Amino acid sequence: EVQMVESGGGLAKPGGSLRLSCAASGFTFSDYNMNWVRQAPGKGLEWVSIISSRSNYIYYADSVKGRFTISRDNARNSLYLQMNSLRVEDTAVYYCVRERSEADSSGSYVNFFDPWGQGTLVTVSS
Amino acid sequence: DIQMTQSPSSLSASVGDRVTITCRASQSISTYLNWYQQKPGKAPKLLIYAASSLQSGVPSRFSGGGSGTDFTLTINSLQPEDFATYYCQQSFITLYSFGQGTKLEV
């Protein structure tokens, strides 16, 4: 069974740091791009960051650029998110998400998120 | 960045109804559009990818359509388990973005 299990969430003070981890199993982790997506309490989904399968490209949402760092260890089947300079608005459930690709009717490959981990809650408060 | 706008933000319906949710992109995204379903306290689940391709295991009462900037998610004959929040997401550019969500209520 394909599964991702996040850990490392908790309470942090504004300006503080946390490191999230995601343990993947049931698939060849090194074959897939991985993402972090977050959801503030009662709000919608916000994409945070992507790392390619071999870590050769990485992108961030503007809201976290310069503060968060995504990384992975393919030997350990693990994804990470180092969060520094945390702000109250970073409070959210953080999901680890596998990215898949399939061809559409024209033969173009479309990327999508499947499956999602269960999420880990990060609360930033003084 | 590409902005995704869903309408309506909330929708009341009954079991057996047919409902349609709309998603509009701020620029053309071809068919790089995916739909997710989220139930309270749970992680989102993929329903449709590439605008109209049904994810394996998803009931055929769900269907998607559209291309360019305008997309739809249609649910035929609503079932009790379909009352949830639905999100569209573009994957045309790697700075991915979601719609704000549509809450489908009884």
Short mmCIF file of C-alpha atoms in Angstrom, two decimals:
data_model
loop_
_atom_site.label_atom_id
_atom_site.label_comp_id
_atom_site.label_asym_id
_atom_site.label_seq_id
_atom_site.Cartn_x
_atom_site.Cartn_y
_atom_site.Cartn_z
CA GLU A 1 0.00 0.00 0.00
CA VAL A 2 1.32 3.44 -0.93
CA GLN A 3 1.64 5.49 2.23
CA MET A 4 3.20 8.68 3.50
CA VAL A 5 3.41 9.44 7.21
CA GLU A 6 4.29 12.94 8.33
CA SER A 7 5.84 13.82 11.68
CA GLY A 8 7.52 16.73 13.40
CA GLY A 9 4.59 19.08 13.77
CA GLY A 10 3.88 20.89 17.00
CA LEU A 11 3.95 24.27 18.68
CA ALA A 12 6.58 26.84 17.79
CA LYS A 13 7.01 30.50 18.65
CA PRO A 14 7.07 33.22 16.00
CA GLY A 15 10.59 33.39 14.65
CA GLY A 16 11.24 29.81 15.65
CA SER A 17 11.98 26.69 13.63
CA LEU A 18 10.54 23.24 13.05
CA ARG A 19 11.56 20.35 10.83
CA LEU A 20 8.88 18.18 9.29
CA SER A 21 9.57 14.65 8.07
CA CYS A 22 7.62 12.37 5.78
CA ALA A 23 8.27 8.62 5.68
CA ALA A 24 7.17 7.03 2.41
CA SER A 25 6.48 3.37 1.76
CA GLY A 26 4.83 1.07 -0.76
CA PHE A 27 6.41 2.62 -3.85
CA THR A 28 9.82 3.42 -5.33
CA PHE A 29 10.31 6.77 -3.63
CA SER A 30 13.26 7.79 -5.80
CA ASP A 31 11.09 7.67 -8.94
CA TYR A 32 8.71 10.44 -7.87
CA ASN A 33 8.67 14.17 -7.37
CA MET A 34 7.36 15.09 -3.93
CA ASN A 35 5.50 18.11 -2.63
CA TRP A 36 4.37 19.79 0.57
CA VAL A 37 0.87 21.28 0.64
CA ARG A 38 -0.60 23.06 3.65
CA GLN A 39 -4.04 23.99 4.91
CA ALA A 40 -4.63 26.66 7.54
CA PRO A 41 -7.46 25.92 9.99
CA GLY A 42 -10.79 26.28 8.23
CA LYS A 43 -9.12 27.44 5.02
CA GLY A 44 -8.28 26.05 1.60
CA LEU A 45 -5.26 24.23 0.24
CA GLU A 46 -1.99 26.03 -0.45
CA TRP A 47 0.89 24.45 -2.35
CA VAL A 48 4.19 25.04 -0.50
CA SER A 49 7.09 23.36 -2.29
CA ILE A 50 8.22 20.68 -4.74
CA ILE A 51 11.41 18.67 -5.02
CA SER A 52 12.16 16.54 -8.05
CA SER A 53 12.98 12.85 -7.79
CA ARG A 54 16.74 13.43 -7.91
CA SER A 55 16.63 16.81 -6.12
CA ASN A 56 17.79 18.57 -9.27
CA TYR A 57 15.00 21.10 -9.16
CA ILE A 58 13.18 22.73 -6.26
CA TYR A 59 10.50 25.41 -6.18
CA TYR A 60 8.74 27.28 -3.39
CA ALA A 61 5.59 29.33 -3.01
CA ASP A 62 6.38 33.02 -2.59
CA SER A 63 4.89 32.90 0.91
CA VAL A 64 7.67 30.60 2.19
CA LYS A 65 10.60 31.35 -0.12
CA GLY A 66 13.75 32.13 1.79
CA ARG A 67 12.36 30.68 5.04
CA PHE A 68 11.56 27.05 4.21
CA THR A 69 13.88 24.42 2.73
CA ILE A 70 12.67 21.18 1.17
CA SER A 71 14.98 18.18 0.93
CA ARG A 72 14.85 14.43 0.53
CA ASP A 73 16.87 11.32 1.27
CA ASN A 74 16.09 8.65 -1.30
CA ALA A 75 18.10 6.04 0.59
CA ARG A 76 15.81 6.55 3.60
CA ASN A 77 12.59 7.04 1.56
CA SER A 78 12.10 10.33 3.35
CA LEU A 79 11.05 13.88 2.57
CA TYR A 80 11.77 16.87 4.80
CA LEU A 81 10.69 20.46 5.27
CA GLN A 82 12.92 22.74 7.36
CA MET A 83 10.84 25.71 8.45
CA ASN A 84 12.68 28.74 9.82
CA SER A 85 11.56 32.25 10.78
CA LEU A 86 8.08 30.89 11.41
CA ARG A 87 5.13 33.27 11.37
CA VAL A 88 1.67 32.99 12.88
CA GLU A 89 0.30 32.65 9.35
CA ASP A 90 2.32 29.45 8.85
CA THR A 91 -0.08 27.71 11.24
CA ALA A 92 -1.57 24.85 9.22
CA VAL A 93 -1.79 21.14 8.63
CA TYR A 94 1.13 20.21 6.39
CA TYR A 95 0.60 17.36 3.93
CA CYS A 96 3.28 15.31 2.24
CA VAL A 97 2.09 14.53 -1.26
CA ARG A 98 3.38 12.31 -4.03
CA GLU A 99 3.25 13.70 -7.56
CA ARG A 100 2.19 11.42 -10.38
CA SER A 101 2.03 11.97 -14.13
CA GLU A 102 -0.33 10.53 -16.70
CA ALA A 103 -0.84 11.26 -20.38
CA ASP A 104 -4.00 13.08 -21.37
CA SER A 105 -5.91 12.49 -24.59
CA SER A 106 -3.43 14.57 -26.58
CA GLY A 107 -0.43 12.68 -25.23
CA SER A 108 0.72 15.51 -22.94
CA TYR A 109 1.73 14.46 -19.45
CA VAL A 110 -0.28 16.05 -16.66
CA ASN A 111 1.01 16.13 -13.07
CA PHE A 112 -1.28 15.63 -10.10
CA PHE A 113 -1.14 14.83 -6.38
CA ASP A 114 -1.81 11.24 -5.37
CA PRO A 115 -1.85 10.11 -2.66
CA TRP A 116 -1.68 12.50 0.28
CA GLY A 117 -0.33 11.79 3.74
CA GLN A 118 -2.57 12.27 6.77
CA GLY A 119 -0.92 15.58 7.62
CA THR A 120 0.88 17.05 10.63
CA LEU A 121 -0.30 20.17 12.46
CA VAL A 122 2.08 23.09 12.89
CA THR A 123 0.96 25.82 15.28
CA VAL A 124 2.90 29.06 15.50
CA SER A 125 1.92 31.09 18.52
CA SER A 126 3.54 33.06 21.30
CA ASP B 1 1.32 33.00 -10.98
CA ILE B 2 -1.94 31.41 -12.08
CA GLN B 3 -5.03 32.21 -10.01
CA MET B 4 -7.78 29.62 -9.80
CA THR B 5 -11.33 30.73 -8.97
CA GLN B 6 -14.09 28.29 -8.11
CA SER B 7 -17.81 28.96 -8.07
CA PRO B 8 -19.89 28.71 -6.12
CA SER B 9 -18.04 28.78 -2.78
CA SER B 10 -20.82 26.72 -1.27
CA LEU B 11 -23.70 24.75 -2.67
CA SER B 12 -26.73 23.16 -1.08
CA ALA B 13 -28.12 20.04 -2.72
CA SER B 14 -30.02 16.86 -1.97
CA VAL B 15 -29.34 13.17 -2.47
CA GLY B 16 -30.09 12.31 -6.08
CA ASP B 17 -29.41 15.81 -7.43
CA ARG B 18 -27.01 16.65 -10.24
CA VAL B 19 -24.56 19.41 -9.38
CA THR B 20 -21.87 21.27 -11.30
CA ILE B 21 -18.91 23.16 -9.86
CA THR B 22 -16.96 25.59 -12.00
CA CYS B 23 -13.26 26.43 -11.93
CA ARG B 24 -11.71 29.29 -13.88
CA ALA B 25 -8.00 29.88 -14.46
CA SER B 26 -6.48 33.34 -14.82
CA GLN B 27 -4.74 32.20 -18.01
CA SER B 28 -5.03 29.28 -20.37
CA ILE B 29 -3.87 26.02 -18.80
CA SER B 30 -4.92 23.61 -21.58
CA THR B 31 -6.17 20.54 -19.68
CA TYR B 32 -3.64 20.73 -16.82
CA LEU B 33 -6.46 20.74 -14.29
CA ASN B 34 -7.16 18.32 -11.45
CA TRP B 35 -10.02 17.92 -8.97
CA TYR B 36 -9.83 16.74 -5.35
CA GLN B 37 -12.41 15.86 -2.74
CA GLN B 38 -11.83 16.54 0.95
CA LYS B 39 -13.97 15.38 3.84
CA PRO B 40 -13.73 16.96 7.32
CA GLY B 41 -10.60 15.94 9.19
CA LYS B 42 -9.26 13.95 6.24
CA ALA B 43 -6.62 14.48 3.58
CA PRO B 44 -7.76 15.42 0.08
CA LYS B 45 -8.34 12.62 -2.41
CA LEU B 46 -7.78 12.79 -6.17
CA LEU B 47 -10.96 12.51 -8.22
CA ILE B 48 -10.10 13.68 -11.73
CA TYR B 49 -6.86 14.54 -13.50
CA ALA B 50 -6.15 16.14 -16.85
CA ALA B 51 -9.54 17.85 -16.70
CA SER B 52 -11.60 14.78 -17.56
CA SER B 53 -9.77 11.55 -16.67
CA LEU B 54 -11.39 9.69 -13.79
CA GLN B 55 -8.98 8.39 -11.15
CA SER B 56 -9.17 4.64 -10.68
CA GLY B 57 -11.77 3.67 -8.09
CA VAL B 58 -13.73 6.91 -8.33
CA PRO B 59 -17.43 6.37 -9.10
CA SER B 60 -18.55 7.15 -12.64
CA ARG B 61 -21.11 9.66 -11.38
CA PHE B 62 -18.16 12.08 -11.18
CA SER B 63 -17.10 13.70 -14.43
CA GLY B 64 -14.94 16.62 -15.45
CA GLY B 65 -14.71 18.77 -18.53
CA GLY B 66 -13.28 21.90 -20.03
CA SER B 67 -10.01 23.22 -21.38
CA GLY B 68 -8.20 26.52 -21.61
CA THR B 69 -9.55 28.64 -18.77
CA ASP B 70 -12.95 27.14 -17.91
CA PHE B 71 -13.55 23.78 -16.28
CA THR B 72 -16.39 21.90 -14.64
CA LEU B 73 -16.82 19.09 -12.15
CA THR B 74 -20.21 17.41 -12.38
CA ILE B 75 -21.65 14.92 -9.92
CA ASN B 76 -24.67 12.99 -11.15
CA SER B 77 -27.12 11.50 -8.68
CA LEU B 78 -25.52 12.78 -5.48
CA GLN B 79 -24.88 10.19 -2.80
CA PRO B 80 -24.64 10.88 0.95
CA GLU B 81 -20.87 10.32 0.87
CA ASP B 82 -20.41 13.04 -1.76
CA PHE B 83 -21.10 15.89 0.66
CA ALA B 84 -17.60 17.32 1.04
CA THR B 85 -15.39 20.16 -0.14
CA TYR B 86 -14.02 20.10 -3.68
CA TYR B 87 -10.87 21.80 -4.94
CA CYS B 88 -9.51 22.36 -8.42
CA GLN B 89 -5.75 22.62 -8.97
CA GLN B 90 -3.66 23.67 -11.94
CA SER B 91 -0.44 21.90 -12.89
CA PHE B 92 0.31 23.94 -16.02
CA ILE B 93 3.19 25.66 -14.25
CA THR B 94 5.20 24.19 -11.38
CA LEU B 95 4.14 26.98 -9.03
CA TYR B 96 0.98 24.95 -8.49
CA SER B 97 -2.19 26.61 -7.25
CA PHE B 98 -5.61 25.57 -5.97
CA GLY B 99 -9.05 27.07 -6.17
CA GLN B 100 -10.50 28.30 -2.89
CA GLY B 101 -12.80 25.29 -2.61
CA THR B 102 -16.51 24.56 -2.99
CA LYS B 103 -18.34 23.16 0.01
CA LEU B 104 -21.18 20.86 -1.00
CA GLU B 105 -23.78 20.69 1.76
CA VAL B 106 -27.04 18.90 2.30
#
